[in-house]
GROMACS .gro file of C-alpha atoms in nm:
model
  446
    1MET     CA    1  10.199   9.873  11.594
    2GLY     CA    2  10.517  10.096  11.605
    3SER     CA    3  10.622  10.395  11.596
    4SER     CA    4  10.398  10.725  11.391
    5ALA     CA    5  10.766  10.696  11.139
    6ASN     CA    6  10.684  10.348  11.102
    7THR     CA    7  10.343  10.416  10.982
    8GLU     CA    8  10.436  10.637  10.708
    9THR     CA    9  10.668  10.415  10.591
   10ALA     CA   10  10.382  10.160  10.545
   11MET     CA   11  10.127  10.405  10.349
   12ILE     CA   12  10.376  10.554  10.140
   13VAL     CA   13  10.485  10.200  10.040
   14VAL     CA   14  10.129  10.078   9.796
   15ALA     CA   15  10.251   9.947   9.536
   16SER     CA   16  10.378   9.592   9.711
   17PRO     CA   17   9.999   9.340   9.691
   18ALA     CA   18  10.117   9.182   9.989
   19SER     CA   19  10.092   9.502  10.203
   20ASN     CA   20   9.715   9.578  10.081
   21HIS     CA   21   9.521   9.450  10.348
   22ASN     CA   22   9.724   9.704  10.606
   23ASN     CA   23   9.731   9.973  10.330
   24PRO     CA   24   9.482  10.260  10.414
   25VAL     CA   25   9.482  10.365  10.020
   26THR     CA   26   9.250  10.127   9.878
   27ASN     CA   27   8.909  10.111   9.813
   28GLY     CA   28   8.625   9.919   9.956
   29GLY     CA   29   8.717   9.591   9.740
   30GLY     CA   30   9.092   9.620   9.879
   31ALA     CA   31   9.240   9.650   9.574
   32ILE     CA   32   9.514   9.963   9.513
   33THR     CA   33   9.316  10.302   9.385
   34ASN     CA   34   9.542  10.464   9.083
   35HIS     CA   35   9.703  10.776   9.313
   36THR     CA   36   9.902  10.947   9.127
   37PRO     CA   37  10.268  11.017   9.344
   38GLY     CA   38  10.193  11.322   9.462
   39PRO     CA   39   9.845  11.294   9.555
   40ILE     CA   40   9.930  10.967   9.771
   41LEU     CA   41  10.210  11.234   9.994
   42ASP     CA   42   9.966  11.488  10.039
   43LEU     CA   43   9.718  11.158  10.195
   44VAL     CA   44  10.029  11.024  10.376
   45ILE     CA   45  10.103  11.450  10.534
   46SER     CA   46   9.725  11.478  10.608
   47GLU     CA   47   9.715  11.196  10.775
   48SER     CA   48  10.031  11.218  10.971
   49ASP     CA   49   9.898  11.528  11.107
   50SER     CA   50   9.559  11.421  11.206
   51SER     CA   51   9.723  11.114  11.349
   52LYS     CA   52   9.927  11.319  11.592
   53LYS     CA   53   9.662  11.560  11.692
   54ARG     CA   54   9.448  11.246  11.777
   55ARG     CA   55   9.751  11.095  11.997
   56THR     CA   56   9.787  11.427  12.167
   57GLY     CA   57   9.435  11.426  12.249
   58VAL     CA   58   9.421  11.151  12.456
   59LEU     CA   59   9.776  11.214  12.682
   60PRO     CA   60   9.814  11.226  12.957
   61LEU     CA   61   9.689  10.882  13.009
   62GLU     CA   62   9.430  10.831  13.196
   63VAL     CA   63   9.449  10.551  13.462
   64GLY     CA   64   9.235  10.275  13.376
   65THR     CA   65   9.385  10.286  13.038
   66ARG     CA   66   9.426  10.034  12.774
   67VAL     CA   67   9.685  10.067  12.535
   68MET     CA   68  10.012   9.814  12.361
   69CYS     CA   69  10.324   9.879  12.517
   70GLN     CA   70  10.722   9.767  12.403
   71TRP     CA   71  10.840   9.514  12.650
   72ARG     CA   72  11.236   9.387  12.679
   73ASP     CA   73  11.198   9.111  12.368
   74GLY     CA   74  11.085   9.372  12.171
   75LYS     CA   75  10.758   9.283  12.115
   76TYR     CA   76  10.439   9.476  12.215
   77HIS     CA   77  10.211   9.369  12.487
   78PRO     CA   78   9.844   9.491  12.576
   79VAL     CA   79   9.864   9.686  12.909
   80LYS     CA   80   9.671   9.845  13.137
   81VAL     CA   81   9.751  10.155  13.306
   82ILE     CA   82   9.786  10.128  13.630
   83GLU     CA   83   9.910  10.495  13.777
   84ARG     CA   84  10.108  10.758  13.667
   85ARG     CA   85  10.408  11.014  13.772
   86LYS     CA   86  10.487  11.390  13.659
   87ASN     CA   87  10.826  11.405  13.523
   88TYR     CA   88  10.963  11.680  13.661
   89GLY     CA   89  11.126  11.946  13.399
   90GLY     CA   90  10.887  11.809  13.129
   91GLY     CA   91  10.657  11.873  12.970
   92ASN     CA   92  10.210  11.943  13.037
   93ASN     CA   93  10.176  11.580  12.910
   94ASP     CA   94  10.531  11.458  12.999
   95TYR     CA   95  10.452  11.137  13.263
   96GLU     CA   96  10.570  10.826  13.379
   97TYR     CA   97  10.297  10.513  13.381
   98TYR     CA   98  10.305  10.185  13.565
   99VAL     CA   99  10.157   9.934  13.366
  100HIS     CA  100  10.038   9.544  13.424
  101TYR     CA  101  10.138   9.348  13.106
  102THR     CA  102   9.740   9.212  13.107
  103GLU     CA  103   9.872   8.869  12.959
  104PHE     CA  104  10.145   8.834  13.267
  105ASN     CA  105  10.137   8.823  13.595
  106ARG     CA  106  10.174   9.088  13.865
  107ARG     CA  107  10.549   9.023  13.901
  108LEU     CA  108  10.648   9.221  13.545
  109ASP     CA  109  10.416   9.525  13.635
  110GLU     CA  110  10.685   9.801  13.599
  111TRP     CA  111  10.739  10.211  13.521
  112ILE     CA  112  10.723  10.281  13.135
  113LYS     CA  113  10.833  10.575  12.931
  114LEU     CA  114  10.578  10.698  12.673
  115GLU     CA  115  10.807  10.627  12.397
  116GLN     CA  116  10.691  10.268  12.473
  117LEU     CA  117  10.378  10.269  12.389
  118ASP     CA  118  10.186  10.323  12.058
  119LEU     CA  119   9.928  10.586  12.143
  120ASP     CA  120   9.727  10.476  11.826
  121SER     CA  121   9.660  10.175  11.999
  122VAL     CA  122   9.468  10.354  12.303
  123GLU     CA  123   9.183  10.224  12.402
  124CYS     CA  124   8.973  10.508  12.717
  125ALA     CA  125   8.967  10.384  12.999
  126LEU     CA  126   8.626  10.283  13.158
  127ASP     CA  127   8.485  10.258  13.483
  128GLU     CA  128   8.553   9.956  13.637
  129LYS     CA  129   8.200   9.891  13.804
  130VAL     CA  130   8.057   9.930  13.442
  131GLU     CA  131   8.317   9.727  13.238
  132ASP     CA  132   8.276   9.470  13.476
  133LYS     CA  133   7.914   9.480  13.434
  134VAL     CA  134   7.920   9.482  13.059
  135THR     CA  135   8.178   9.223  13.076
  136SER     CA  136   7.958   9.015  13.232
  137LEU     CA  137   7.659   9.040  13.032
  138LYS     CA  138   7.867   8.871  12.733
  139MET     CA  139   8.020   8.595  12.958
  140THR     CA  140   7.880   8.232  12.969
  141ARG     CA  141   7.830   8.165  13.349
  142HIS     CA  142   8.115   7.940  13.263
  143GLN     CA  143   8.330   8.147  13.160
  144LYS     CA  144   8.305   8.400  13.420
  145ARG     CA  145   8.369   8.123  13.680
  146LYS     CA  146   8.654   8.075  13.493
  147ILE     CA  147   8.808   8.446  13.485
  148ASP     CA  148   8.688   8.499  13.820
  149GLU     CA  149   8.912   8.209  13.932
  150THR     CA  150   9.227   8.317  13.751
  151HIS     CA  151   9.169   8.682  13.857
  152VAL     CA  152   9.222   8.587  14.204
  153GLU     CA  153   9.554   8.436  14.162
  154GLY     CA  154   9.661   8.391  14.510
  155HIS     CA  155   9.364   8.580  14.690
  156GLU     CA  156   9.116   8.281  14.725
  157GLU     CA  157   9.063   8.364  15.072
  158LEU     CA  158   8.948   8.714  15.011
  159ASP     CA  159   8.619   8.859  14.879
  160ALA     CA  160   8.580   9.117  14.629
  161ALA     CA  161   8.561   9.405  14.880
  162SER     CA  162   8.920   9.300  15.023
  163LEU     CA  163   9.067   9.188  14.704
  164ARG     CA  164   9.023   9.536  14.578
  165GLU     CA  165   9.125   9.722  14.940
  166HIS     CA  166   9.446   9.471  14.854
  167GLU     CA  167   9.520   9.547  14.487
  168GLU     CA  168   9.515   9.919  14.533
  169PHE     CA  169   9.750   9.864  14.843
  170THR     CA  170   9.985   9.667  14.669
  171LYS     CA  171   9.944   9.803  14.308
  172VAL     CA  172  10.294   9.976  14.300
  173LYS     CA  173  10.610   9.859  14.378
  174ASN     CA  174  10.752  10.046  14.600
  175ILE     CA  175  11.096   9.926  14.600
  176ALA     CA  176  11.247   9.885  14.207
  177THR     CA  177  11.582   9.669  14.326
  178ILE     CA  178  11.789   9.593  14.643
  179GLU     CA  179  12.133   9.472  14.685
  180LEU     CA  180  12.211   9.122  14.877
  181GLY     CA  181  12.551   8.986  14.895
  182LYS     CA  182  12.680   8.982  14.502
  183TYR     CA  183  12.346   9.039  14.373
  184GLU     CA  184  12.140   9.311  14.220
  185ILE     CA  185  11.772   9.140  14.223
  186GLU     CA  186  11.474   9.328  14.035
  187THR     CA  187  11.174   9.297  14.283
  188TRP     CA  188  10.859   9.141  14.216
  189TYR     CA  189  10.539   9.311  14.436
  190PHE     CA  190  10.514   9.563  14.698
  191SER     CA  191  10.640   9.530  15.052
  192PRO     CA  192  10.482   9.768  15.335
  193PHE     CA  193  10.856   9.902  15.461
  194PRO     CA  194  10.844  10.182  15.690
  195PRO     CA  195  10.709  10.494  15.626
  196GLU     CA  196  11.081  10.623  15.579
  197TYR     CA  197  11.217  10.376  15.311
  198ASN     CA  198  10.930  10.488  15.099
  199ASP     CA  199  11.126  10.761  14.857
  200CYS     CA  200  11.384  10.489  14.801
  201VAL     CA  201  11.398  10.297  14.497
  202LYS     CA  202  11.671  10.081  14.590
  203LEU     CA  203  11.719   9.935  14.946
  204PHE     CA  204  12.054   9.755  15.058
  205PHE     CA  205  12.031   9.406  15.256
  206CYS     CA  206  12.362   9.275  15.455
  207GLU     CA  207  12.346   8.933  15.371
  208PHE     CA  208  12.381   8.721  15.687
  209CYS     CA  209  12.123   8.932  15.960
  210LEU     CA  210  11.902   9.130  15.702
  211SER     CA  211  11.930   9.463  15.751
  212PHE     CA  212  11.860   9.766  15.527
  213MET     CA  213  11.958  10.034  15.474
  214LYS     CA  214  11.968  10.290  15.200
  215ARG     CA  215  12.295  10.356  15.064
  216LYS     CA  216  12.589  10.139  14.971
  217GLU     CA  217  12.816  10.349  15.209
  218GLN     CA  218  12.601  10.291  15.509
  219LEU     CA  219  12.563   9.900  15.401
  220GLN     CA  220  12.967   9.893  15.388
  221ARG     CA  221  13.030  10.038  15.738
  222HIS     CA  222  12.752   9.843  15.861
  223MET     CA  223  12.963   9.508  15.688
  224ARG     CA  224  13.290   9.626  15.938
  225LYS     CA  225  13.101   9.568  16.230
  226CYS     CA  226  12.803   9.253  16.188
  227ASP     CA  227  12.944   8.928  16.324
  228LEU     CA  228  12.746   8.726  16.187
  229LYS     CA  229  12.857   8.469  15.932
  230HIS     CA  230  12.526   8.268  15.920
  231PRO     CA  231  12.157   8.303  15.999
  232PRO     CA  232  12.091   8.346  16.375
  233GLY     CA  233  11.989   7.998  16.471
  234ASP     CA  234  12.038   7.668  16.530
  235GLU     CA  235  12.234   7.458  16.215
  236ILE     CA  236  11.972   7.155  16.183
  237TYR     CA  237  12.149   7.047  15.877
  238ARG     CA  238  12.496   7.072  15.639
  239SER     CA  239  12.516   6.803  15.382
  240SER     CA  240  12.860   6.909  15.173
  241THR     CA  241  12.777   7.335  15.068
  242LEU     CA  242  12.471   7.341  15.167
  243SER     CA  243  12.352   7.439  15.538
  244MET     CA  244  11.986   7.444  15.659
  245PHE     CA  245  11.916   7.712  15.984
  246GLU     CA  246  11.660   7.716  16.230
  247VAL     CA  247  11.575   8.061  16.376
  248ASP     CA  248  11.296   8.118  16.625
  249GLY     CA  249  11.087   8.395  16.535
  250LYS     CA  250  11.043   8.490  16.900
  251LYS     CA  251  11.416   8.473  16.981
  252ASN     CA  252  11.563   8.614  16.667
  253LYS     CA  253  11.282   8.920  16.593
  254VAL     CA  254  11.434   9.194  16.450
  255TYR     CA  255  11.583   8.939  16.160
  256ALA     CA  256  11.252   8.753  16.139
  257GLN     CA  257  11.016   9.041  16.087
  258ASN     CA  258  11.361   9.166  15.797
  259LEU     CA  259  11.328   8.860  15.679
  260CYS     CA  260  10.940   8.879  15.562
  261TYR     CA  261  11.005   9.241  15.432
  262LEU     CA  262  11.239   9.070  15.166
  263ALA     CA  263  11.033   8.816  15.118
  264LYS     CA  264  10.724   9.069  15.040
  265LEU     CA  265  10.888   9.164  14.762
  266PHE     CA  266  10.895   8.841  14.575
  267LEU     CA  267  10.544   8.686  14.736
  268ASP     CA  268  10.274   8.849  14.629
  269HIS     CA  269  10.014   8.601  14.752
  270LYS     CA  270  10.093   8.629  15.144
  271THR     CA  271  10.026   8.930  15.407
  272LEU     CA  272  10.329   9.001  15.604
  273TYR     CA  273  10.387   8.830  15.977
  274TYR     CA  274  10.448   9.067  16.227
  275ASP     CA  275  10.388   8.822  16.502
  276VAL     CA  276  10.655   8.647  16.395
  277ASP     CA  277  10.659   8.488  16.750
  278LEU     CA  278  10.459   8.252  16.608
  279PHE     CA  279  10.658   8.116  16.336
  280LEU     CA  280  10.975   7.884  16.265
  281PHE     CA  281  11.174   7.982  16.001
  282TYR     CA  282  11.413   7.738  15.813
  283ILE     CA  283  11.711   7.940  15.633
  284LEU     CA  284  11.856   7.754  15.342
  285CYS     CA  285  12.237   7.863  15.297
  286GLU     CA  286  12.503   7.835  14.988
  287CYS     CA  287  12.816   7.786  15.211
  288ASP     CA  288  13.180   7.917  15.142
  289ASP     CA  289  13.503   8.012  15.290
  290ARG     CA  290  13.309   8.347  15.328
  291GLY     CA  291  13.015   8.219  15.551
  292CYS     CA  292  12.661   8.104  15.456
  293HIS     CA  293  12.482   8.261  15.200
  294MET     CA  294  12.106   8.240  15.190
  295VAL     CA  295  11.946   8.108  14.924
  296GLY     CA  296  11.581   8.065  15.036
  297TYR     CA  297  11.369   7.922  15.323
  298PHE     CA  298  11.072   7.855  15.458
  299SER     CA  299  10.844   7.932  15.722
  300LYS     CA  300  10.642   7.712  15.941
  301GLU     CA  301  10.367   7.761  16.281
  302LYS     CA  302  10.473   7.627  16.582
  303HIS     CA  303  10.159   7.512  16.657
  304SER     CA  304   9.897   7.447  16.389
  305GLU     CA  305   9.592   7.306  16.435
  306GLU     CA  306   9.516   7.274  16.035
  307ALA     CA  307   9.797   6.999  15.989
  308TYR     CA  308  10.000   7.315  15.795
  309ASN     CA  309  10.377   7.155  15.803
  310LEU     CA  310  10.464   7.494  15.603
  311ALA     CA  311  10.334   7.871  15.556
  312CYS     CA  312  10.600   8.004  15.327
  313ILE     CA  313  10.840   7.949  15.116
  314LEU     CA  314  11.077   8.135  14.843
  315THR     CA  315  11.373   8.072  14.684
  316LEU     CA  316  11.555   8.439  14.572
  317PRO     CA  317  11.546   8.505  14.182
  318PRO     CA  318  11.962   8.408  14.159
  319TYR     CA  319  11.959   8.060  14.295
  320GLN     CA  320  11.543   7.976  14.102
  321ARG     CA  321  11.585   7.684  13.910
  322LYS     CA  322  11.887   7.493  14.056
  323GLY     CA  323  11.616   7.248  14.276
  324TYR     CA  324  11.544   7.416  14.608
  325GLY     CA  325  11.174   7.512  14.588
  326LYS     CA  326  11.156   7.153  14.539
  327PHE     CA  327  11.465   7.082  14.846
  328LEU     CA  328  11.291   7.315  15.049
  329ILE     CA  329  10.963   7.145  15.012
  330ALA     CA  330  11.127   6.792  15.091
  331PHE     CA  331  11.254   6.883  15.411
  332SER     CA  332  10.923   7.021  15.535
  333TYR     CA  333  10.805   6.723  15.461
  334GLU     CA  334  11.130   6.527  15.646
  335LEU     CA  335  11.030   6.733  15.981
  336SER     CA  336  10.641   6.596  15.961
  337LYS     CA  337  10.819   6.239  15.931
  338LYS     CA  338  11.052   6.313  16.290
  339GLU     CA  339  10.744   6.525  16.419
  340GLY     CA  340  10.537   6.163  16.327
  341LYS     CA  341  10.234   6.370  16.111
  342VAL     CA  342  10.125   6.485  15.825
  343GLY     CA  343  10.115   6.804  15.686
  344THR     CA  344  10.026   7.050  15.377
  345PRO     CA  345  10.119   7.326  15.320
  346GLU     CA  346   9.923   7.672  15.390
  347ARG     CA  347   9.645   7.744  15.155
  348PRO     CA  348   9.666   7.994  14.892
  349LEU     CA  349   9.948   7.826  14.694
  350SER     CA  350  10.130   8.123  14.475
  351ASP     CA  351  10.148   7.990  14.105
  352LEU     CA  352  10.474   7.907  14.095
  353GLY     CA  353  10.465   7.709  14.467
  354LEU     CA  354  10.152   7.532  14.352
  355VAL     CA  355  10.336   7.403  14.066
  356SER     CA  356  10.628   7.261  14.273
  357TYR     CA  357  10.383   7.129  14.483
  358ARG     CA  358  10.224   6.907  14.257
  359GLY     CA  359  10.573   6.817  14.122
  360TYR     CA  360  10.695   6.698  14.414
  361TRP     CA  361  10.322   6.448  14.531
  362THR     CA  362  10.348   6.355  14.161
  363ARG     CA  363  10.745   6.212  14.178
  364ILE     CA  364  10.746   6.106  14.553
  365LEU     CA  365  10.365   5.901  14.557
  366LEU     CA  366  10.461   5.779  14.150
  367ASP     CA  367  10.776   5.611  14.328
  368ILE     CA  368  10.632   5.421  14.577
  369LEU     CA  369  10.332   5.280  14.357
  370LYS     CA  370  10.586   5.188  14.111
  371LYS     CA  371  10.798   4.933  14.342
  372HIS     CA  372  10.495   4.866  14.524
  373LYS     CA  373  10.327   4.501  14.464
  374GLY     CA  374   9.994   4.412  14.573
  375ASN     CA  375   9.737   4.686  14.682
  376ILE     CA  376   9.818   4.993  14.922
  377SER     CA  377   9.492   5.231  15.008
  378ILE     CA  378   9.547   5.649  15.051
  379LYS     CA  379   9.613   5.643  15.440
  380GLU     CA  380   9.907   5.381  15.361
  381LEU     CA  381  10.051   5.624  15.135
  382SER     CA  382   9.988   5.924  15.383
  383ASP     CA  383  10.178   5.718  15.629
  384MET     CA  384  10.455   5.647  15.422
  385THR     CA  385  10.496   5.983  15.313
  386ALA     CA  386  10.354   6.232  15.575
  387ILE     CA  387  10.152   6.400  15.301
  388LYS     CA  388   9.771   6.504  15.391
  389ALA     CA  389   9.537   6.230  15.204
  390GLU     CA  390   9.359   6.498  15.082
  391ASP     CA  391   9.664   6.599  14.839
  392ILE     CA  392   9.736   6.209  14.790
  393LEU     CA  393   9.353   6.188  14.654
  394SER     CA  394   9.361   6.559  14.427
  395THR     CA  395   9.681   6.464  14.242
  396LEU     CA  396   9.570   6.100  14.208
  397GLN     CA  397   9.250   6.224  14.027
  398SER     CA  398   9.439   6.490  13.829
  399LEU     CA  399   9.663   6.218  13.676
  400GLU     CA  400   9.370   6.054  13.661
  401LEU     CA  401   9.453   5.741  13.797
  402ILE     CA  402   9.134   5.685  14.075
  403GLN     CA  403   8.862   5.447  13.892
  404TYR     CA  404   8.572   5.485  14.093
  405ARG     CA  405   8.457   5.018  14.113
  406LYS     CA  406   8.191   4.849  14.317
  407GLY     CA  407   8.166   5.130  14.532
  408GLN     CA  408   8.502   5.236  14.634
  409HIS     CA  409   8.803   5.448  14.491
  410VAL     CA  410   9.087   5.228  14.311
  411ILE     CA  411   9.463   5.292  14.227
  412CYS     CA  412   9.531   5.200  13.911
  413ALA     CA  413   9.854   5.171  13.816
  414ASP     CA  414   9.959   5.097  13.497
  415PRO     CA  415  10.363   5.130  13.480
  416LYS     CA  416  10.293   5.272  13.113
  417VAL     CA  417  10.126   5.558  13.235
  418LEU     CA  418  10.327   5.554  13.557
  419ASP     CA  419  10.644   5.576  13.388
  420ARG     CA  420  10.471   5.881  13.074
  421HIS     CA  421  10.338   6.087  13.428
  422LEU     CA  422  10.700   6.051  13.630
  423LYS     CA  423  10.893   6.169  13.303
  424ALA     CA  424  10.636   6.473  13.287
  425ALA     CA  425  10.677   6.612  13.586
  426GLY     CA  426  11.044   6.665  13.613
  427ARG     CA  427  11.285   6.530  13.737
  428GLY     CA  428  11.317   6.596  14.143
  429GLY     CA  429  11.552   6.852  14.329
  430LEU     CA  430  11.873   6.785  14.572
  431ASP     CA  431  11.846   6.497  14.768
  432VAL     CA  432  11.763   6.596  15.145
  433ASP     CA  433  12.011   6.361  15.320
  434VAL     CA  434  11.795   6.270  15.620
  435SER     CA  435  12.110   6.101  15.814
  436LYS     CA  436  12.254   6.454  15.830
  437MET     CA  437  11.931   6.631  16.016
  438ILE     CA  438  11.974   6.710  16.366
  439TRP     CA  439  11.651   6.793  16.480
  440THR     CA  440  11.420   6.796  16.754
  441PRO     CA  441  11.042   6.917  16.689
  442TYR     CA  442  10.981   7.225  16.878
  443LYS     CA  443  10.745   7.073  17.122
  444GLU     CA  444  11.037   6.847  17.314
  445GLN     CA  445  11.253   7.172  17.348
  446SER     CA  446  11.335   7.322  17.685
   0.00000   0.00000   0.00000
């Protein structure tokens, strides 16, 4: 699956038995035929010309085409062409292609150059509906269900027509990179910035007020005038260099909307909040002598009938794998405890979100079960942790710690099994020091 030059080299070296199974100069049984060197070279040239003609014939590639593409790891991976654009000043077939790596999440979709593609591997584009019909005929009902479950990852609330509309509207990233503080960050997904930003490949954000601009000079001028050194809101937590600010979407509407535009670049599964008035935003910051720098956040409805204690959660890419996501989840539950309520995250959860929550629930519940003497009920666990009973039940069931005995569900907490599950769940994040929280639930605020 390399370039044509590599293919020609493989064709010429026909004397090595190890390469017989890849060698075009063989008879039907795989044995090397007795060609003299002259005819072999003639064959190479003619096949190379034929291959070049065939490859030229498929250009430009149609949207929907499947082909192998060289990724940043140097290896070839299957992709589907999502969109294409002409290179100005190039020939008739000079295009760039926006591709989806079919083995990976959409966050890795990107524009690539023609030379990254192995044109010998091109599969002609099929009509999507025909392709779906052909595929469904070949699959068992169980396989079809599994495909459907993974295909709508993070979009379980959308019907088929809405899902297609969402994917069509958001299929191409509109902003490739952003600059935020000292970091330049590659984006993951489409975000619906105002139309005047449609021609921007890179955006520059003020890390304190989250205003965004098209040019570095604009940001520099803005920074000389911006007097914010932390998110606009109340500091409700400070422990060492970590700080948490509560921002009311109604009082700080522009900041909240800018935060949503920024977050959507890294979240595929949530629609953008236009009505930020109904939400509170909890911004986690690392603090130094220059100010408080946002590392992540979660949002929460002011009043939720479904007992949601978290609507959206994000740790910015430069700060991931440092325990901040787990800290944000733990913080949301500490707020629920102070409110005297049980809580659960809003569905659907992203792939990364589900992994984080499952790990958090596992660690919290198993820690209690290890220390607890005697019987304990799901209701008691819920009261102790503020975790919703359904989340407790699903977590313990996934760990096979629930058994049905004498007409009722019983938690089976064998110490060795608990230790094994705790080890698999990984370490917890940074601890929330509840004594450092200064916070009153929203309904009690004047």
